[in-house]
Tab-separated table of C-alpha atoms in Angstrom:
chain	number	residue	atom	x	y	z
A	1	UNK	CA	34.748	-15.119	-10.320
A	2	UNK	CA	34.135	-13.407	-13.665
A	3	UNK	CA	33.684	-16.868	-15.372
A	4	UNK	CA	31.172	-18.001	-12.785
A	5	UNK	CA	29.249	-14.633	-12.980
A	6	UNK	CA	29.176	-14.957	-16.870
A	7	UNK	CA	27.891	-18.639	-16.631
A	8	UNK	CA	25.152	-17.402	-14.280
A	9	UNK	CA	24.149	-14.822	-16.561
A	10	UNK	CA	24.006	-16.913	-19.552
A	11	UNK	CA	21.980	-19.910	-17.922
A	12	UNK	CA	19.607	-18.438	-15.398
A	13	UNK	CA	16.556	-18.713	-17.569
A	14	UNK	CA	16.958	-22.386	-17.883
A	15	UNK	CA	14.707	-24.910	-15.857
A	16	UNK	CA	16.520	-27.079	-13.249
A	17	UNK	CA	15.951	-29.511	-10.635
A	18	UNK	CA	16.023	-27.090	-7.688
A	19	UNK	CA	17.933	-27.196	-4.491
A	20	UNK	CA	16.417	-30.526	-3.579
A	21	UNK	CA	17.244	-32.151	-6.828
A	22	UNK	CA	13.640	-33.314	-7.625
A	23	UNK	CA	13.310	-36.097	-10.073
A	24	UNK	CA	11.534	-35.421	-13.256
A	25	UNK	CA	11.358	-32.633	-15.801
A	26	UNK	CA	13.069	-29.417	-15.065
A	27	UNK	CA	11.147	-26.423	-13.679
A	28	UNK	CA	11.512	-22.857	-12.901
A	29	UNK	CA	12.384	-22.928	-9.296
A	30	UNK	CA	12.163	-19.641	-7.346
A	31	UNK	CA	15.092	-20.670	-5.047
A	32	UNK	CA	17.328	-21.248	-8.017
A	33	UNK	CA	16.422	-17.798	-9.293
A	34	UNK	CA	17.145	-16.187	-6.073
A	35	UNK	CA	20.557	-17.993	-6.002
A	36	UNK	CA	21.262	-16.666	-9.568
A	37	UNK	CA	20.489	-13.108	-8.372
A	38	UNK	CA	22.608	-13.475	-5.422
A	39	UNK	CA	25.601	-14.666	-7.474
A	40	UNK	CA	25.415	-11.765	-9.879
A	41	UNK	CA	24.642	-9.348	-6.935
A	42	UNK	CA	27.826	-10.323	-5.124
A	43	UNK	CA	29.842	-10.392	-8.201
A	44	UNK	CA	28.796	-6.850	-8.901
A	45	UNK	CA	29.793	-5.823	-5.449
A	46	UNK	CA	33.263	-7.393	-5.867
A	47	UNK	CA	33.620	-5.603	-9.161
A	48	UNK	CA	32.624	-2.220	-7.831
A	49	UNK	CA	35.318	-2.589	-5.182
A	50	UNK	CA	37.998	-3.194	-7.811
A	51	UNK	CA	36.771	-0.446	-10.038
A	52	UNK	CA	36.000	-3.178	-12.740
A	53	UNK	CA	32.900	-1.537	-14.390
A	54	UNK	CA	33.192	-2.387	-17.964
A	55	UNK	CA	30.837	-4.171	-20.400
A	56	UNK	CA	30.896	-7.353	-18.384
A	57	UNK	CA	29.902	-5.440	-15.222
A	58	UNK	CA	27.030	-3.797	-17.156
A	59	UNK	CA	25.766	-7.090	-18.376
A	60	UNK	CA	25.674	-8.590	-14.901
A	61	UNK	CA	23.620	-5.519	-13.771
A	62	UNK	CA	21.072	-6.008	-16.526
A	63	UNK	CA	20.737	-9.765	-15.822
A	64	UNK	CA	20.486	-9.134	-12.114
A	65	UNK	CA	17.621	-6.600	-12.743
A	66	UNK	CA	16.022	-9.175	-15.144
A	67	UNK	CA	15.968	-11.929	-12.590
A	68	UNK	CA	14.483	-9.629	-9.890
A	69	UNK	CA	11.749	-8.499	-12.205
A	70	UNK	CA	11.030	-12.104	-13.485
A	71	UNK	CA	10.943	-13.539	-9.950
A	72	UNK	CA	8.599	-10.785	-8.413
A	73	UNK	CA	6.280	-11.220	-11.571
A	74	UNK	CA	6.350	-14.998	-12.165
A	75	UNK	CA	7.332	-16.423	-8.706
A	76	UNK	CA	4.918	-14.584	-6.416
A	77	UNK	CA	1.330	-15.531	-5.717
A	78	UNK	CA	-0.677	-12.290	-5.093
A	79	UNK	CA	-3.701	-14.074	-3.713
A	80	UNK	CA	-1.805	-15.526	-0.782
A	81	UNK	CA	0.960	-12.930	-0.640
A	82	UNK	CA	3.781	-15.467	-0.772
A	83	UNK	CA	6.781	-16.442	-3.169
A	84	UNK	CA	6.157	-19.957	-4.460
A	85	UNK	CA	8.177	-23.064	-5.071
A	86	UNK	CA	8.027	-22.712	-8.857
A	87	UNK	CA	6.634	-20.264	-11.207
A	88	UNK	CA	2.900	-20.742	-11.334
A	89	UNK	CA	2.730	-23.012	-8.462
A	90	UNK	CA	0.663	-22.995	-5.319
A	91	UNK	CA	3.208	-24.764	-3.349
A	92	UNK	CA	5.948	-23.140	-1.100
A	93	UNK	CA	9.599	-24.221	-0.520
A	94	UNK	CA	11.366	-23.925	2.781
A	95	UNK	CA	14.409	-22.827	0.958
A	96	UNK	CA	12.683	-19.495	0.417
A	97	UNK	CA	13.284	-18.737	4.128
A	98	UNK	CA	16.643	-17.463	3.127
A	99	UNK	CA	14.980	-14.475	1.293
A	100	UNK	CA	15.437	-11.933	4.085
A	101	UNK	CA	19.204	-12.152	4.004
A	102	UNK	CA	19.711	-11.714	0.264
A	103	UNK	CA	18.880	-8.157	-0.486
A	104	UNK	CA	16.346	-8.624	-3.390
A	105	UNK	CA	13.657	-7.746	-1.080
A	106	UNK	CA	13.795	-5.639	2.170
A	107	UNK	CA	13.456	-7.725	5.357
A	108	UNK	CA	10.464	-5.512	6.224
A	109	UNK	CA	8.801	-6.292	2.941
A	110	UNK	CA	5.210	-7.701	3.292
A	111	UNK	CA	6.073	-10.270	0.628
A	112	UNK	CA	8.960	-11.485	2.936
A	113	UNK	CA	6.613	-11.746	5.962
A	114	UNK	CA	3.908	-13.453	3.841
A	115	UNK	CA	6.330	-16.044	2.588
A	116	UNK	CA	7.518	-16.809	5.998
A	117	UNK	CA	4.084	-17.407	7.246
A	118	UNK	CA	2.987	-19.437	4.387
A	119	UNK	CA	6.046	-21.603	4.767
A	120	UNK	CA	5.262	-22.173	8.369
A	121	UNK	CA	1.619	-23.022	7.530
A	122	UNK	CA	2.083	-25.305	4.583
A	123	UNK	CA	5.216	-27.082	5.717
A	124	UNK	CA	4.647	-27.594	9.310
A	125	UNK	CA	5.558	-31.093	10.671
A	126	UNK	CA	5.200	-30.935	14.437
A	127	UNK	CA	6.415	-28.415	16.874
A	128	UNK	CA	9.247	-26.392	15.420
A	129	UNK	CA	9.870	-28.836	12.634
A	130	UNK	CA	9.147	-28.226	9.000
A	131	UNK	CA	9.192	-30.353	5.808
A	132	UNK	CA	11.365	-28.944	3.047
A	133	UNK	CA	8.575	-29.260	0.489
A	134	UNK	CA	5.026	-30.748	0.505
A	135	UNK	CA	5.721	-34.521	1.247
A	136	UNK	CA	5.403	-36.806	-1.623
A	137	UNK	CA	6.364	-34.288	-4.250
A	138	UNK	CA	10.057	-35.282	-5.126
A	139	UNK	CA	9.463	-38.084	-7.523
A	140	UNK	CA	10.832	-40.801	-5.075
A	141	UNK	CA	9.221	-43.690	-3.413
A	142	UNK	CA	8.600	-43.600	0.312
A	143	UNK	CA	8.312	-40.620	2.653
A	144	UNK	CA	10.776	-38.512	4.673
A	145	UNK	CA	10.960	-36.686	7.972
A	146	UNK	CA	11.179	-32.989	8.735
A	147	UNK	CA	14.265	-31.375	7.431
A	148	UNK	CA	16.184	-29.903	10.260
A	149	UNK	CA	18.050	-27.191	8.344
A	150	UNK	CA	14.749	-25.676	7.546
A	151	UNK	CA	13.954	-25.043	11.139
A	152	UNK	CA	17.108	-23.254	11.563
A	153	UNK	CA	16.459	-21.279	8.481
A	154	UNK	CA	13.206	-20.316	10.033
A	155	UNK	CA	14.938	-19.184	13.069
A	156	UNK	CA	17.300	-17.123	10.831
A	157	UNK	CA	14.339	-15.655	8.823
A	158	UNK	CA	12.469	-14.597	12.032
A	159	UNK	CA	15.441	-12.948	13.567
A	160	UNK	CA	16.294	-11.196	10.398
A	161	UNK	CA	12.912	-9.733	10.237
A	162	UNK	CA	12.832	-8.349	13.759
A	163	UNK	CA	11.085	-11.224	15.485
A	164	UNK	CA	13.907	-11.933	17.858
A	165	UNK	CA	12.134	-13.135	20.871
A	166	UNK	CA	10.199	-15.465	18.635
A	167	UNK	CA	13.423	-16.699	16.887
A	168	UNK	CA	15.133	-17.315	20.218
A	169	UNK	CA	12.037	-19.407	21.548
A	170	UNK	CA	12.077	-21.377	18.303
A	171	UNK	CA	15.887	-21.831	18.354
A	172	UNK	CA	15.746	-23.400	21.972
A	173	UNK	CA	13.062	-25.771	20.743
A	174	UNK	CA	14.992	-27.060	17.710
A	175	UNK	CA	18.080	-27.454	19.721
A	176	UNK	CA	16.296	-29.815	21.961
A	177	UNK	CA	16.411	-32.265	19.136
A	178	UNK	CA	20.157	-32.683	19.265
A	179	UNK	CA	21.961	-35.812	20.514
A	180	UNK	CA	23.556	-36.013	23.868
A	181	UNK	CA	26.658	-34.703	22.225
A	182	UNK	CA	24.691	-31.837	20.564
A	183	UNK	CA	24.827	-33.336	16.964
A	184	UNK	CA	22.103	-33.233	14.480
A	185	UNK	CA	21.105	-35.401	11.576
A	186	UNK	CA	19.575	-34.110	8.376
A	187	UNK	CA	15.925	-35.073	9.394
A	188	UNK	CA	13.749	-35.789	12.366
A	189	UNK	CA	10.831	-38.092	12.526
A	190	UNK	CA	8.093	-35.801	13.703
A	191	UNK	CA	6.106	-38.031	15.882
A	192	UNK	CA	8.955	-39.659	17.708
A	193	UNK	CA	11.644	-37.052	17.465
A	194	UNK	CA	14.154	-39.732	16.065
A	195	UNK	CA	16.959	-38.545	14.053
A	196	UNK	CA	17.050	-39.706	10.414
A	197	UNK	CA	19.350	-39.751	7.501
A	198	UNK	CA	23.018	-38.621	7.397
A	199	UNK	CA	24.468	-38.125	10.875
A	200	UNK	CA	26.012	-35.807	11.721
A	201	UNK	CA	24.887	-33.586	8.816
A	202	UNK	CA	27.010	-30.584	8.139
A	203	UNK	CA	24.065	-28.541	6.577
A	204	UNK	CA	22.210	-28.794	9.780
A	205	UNK	CA	25.116	-27.510	11.832
A	206	UNK	CA	25.882	-24.770	9.395
A	207	UNK	CA	22.136	-23.677	9.492
A	208	UNK	CA	22.417	-23.771	13.275
A	209	UNK	CA	25.473	-21.616	13.467
A	210	UNK	CA	23.813	-19.002	11.001
A	211	UNK	CA	20.639	-18.878	13.086
A	212	UNK	CA	22.735	-18.249	16.278
A	213	UNK	CA	24.760	-15.467	14.576
A	214	UNK	CA	21.564	-13.979	13.008
A	215	UNK	CA	20.003	-13.797	16.438
A	216	UNK	CA	23.130	-12.241	18.002
A	217	UNK	CA	23.255	-9.526	15.152
A	218	UNK	CA	19.554	-8.772	15.598
A	219	UNK	CA	20.065	-8.403	19.341
A	220	UNK	CA	22.987	-5.936	18.801
A	221	UNK	CA	21.077	-4.029	16.163
A	222	UNK	CA	17.959	-3.568	18.579
A	223	UNK	CA	20.303	-2.167	21.199
């Protein structure tokens, strides 16, 4: 784990292809920076429980702070009050819906709420469905459907920010896209509801479980 954290601390400033492995030149993807921050934050937590707070630990702390400062400065669009897909971009990314769960921003932060709303507006496909990024911007020929994990991430984000009733309603709508056996592909054709791509898709089911658990925890927290 120390080796992983050191690797993140060394390389997080480098451009990459993002979670969706976009073809073309690398870019500064905000989601990638969030994942780098998360890796260092959790490594720091583990080190604290072990009393391992030497030079390595202090480096992780410094790099975690640097990531947070850079993301807040370079990855946020002040005019629209949202985090963006890449630094300086006007696009959003549905992967940013994991923001309320990380700890970099408080779930009540206006930046978190603004990001959730911009993702819903810019990436809406049909009903509860979302595209993972603006269609046609992945460097590949052809189109794609709405990405099911993104809808479950939206449910999670709503529940984590206190909008539990809204999350429950959306969750029920997304569940209706399942097969007769309750299985989900990775994508849905927005107009017909047909499931597309890998079937069943583990990521879709993992996101479903996470959404259900977040709703459960939010209910408990609200009494």
